[in-house]
């Protein structure tokens, strides 16, 4: 699986995701580069999105300098 292309540190992306969706927890967002499959598996269950949708969502949040939207 291709690594996520993040424009900001993961910690900041993680906080924006939680800000945007109250159901997502820190445990859901445990991530180390190269472990995208495990991250996507956890998020698929809560967000009802496929891997490509999750990748686009995460990368767009990372590129957004304001509140996730």
Tab-separated table of C-alpha atoms in Angstrom, residues 2-5 7 10 15-16 22 26 30 32 35 40 42 48 50 53 55 57 60 64-65:
chain	number	residue	atom	x	y	z
A	2	UNK	CA	1.261	3.450	-0.903
A	3	UNK	CA	2.235	5.695	2.037
A	4	UNK	CA	-0.013	8.610	2.947
A	5	UNK	CA	1.124	11.962	1.543
A	7	UNK	CA	1.410	18.041	4.310
A	10	UNK	CA	0.336	13.217	11.805
A	15	UNK	CA	-6.594	16.246	15.834
A	16	UNK	CA	-8.402	17.622	12.771
A	22	UNK	CA	-16.649	12.794	17.359
A	26	UNK	CA	-7.029	8.286	19.573
A	30	UNK	CA	-2.768	5.098	15.897
A	32	UNK	CA	3.063	4.752	11.853
A	35	UNK	CA	0.957	0.865	8.585
A	40	UNK	CA	-7.682	2.203	7.189
A	42	UNK	CA	-10.005	0.740	11.891
A	48	UNK	CA	-18.130	3.583	6.343
A	50	UNK	CA	-13.392	2.484	1.383
A	53	UNK	CA	-12.019	7.478	0.108
A	55	UNK	CA	-6.841	8.184	1.701
A	57	UNK	CA	-10.075	12.342	3.142
A	60	UNK	CA	-7.154	16.567	2.047
A	64	UNK	CA	-6.127	22.102	4.748
A	65	UNK	CA	-4.737	24.777	7.084
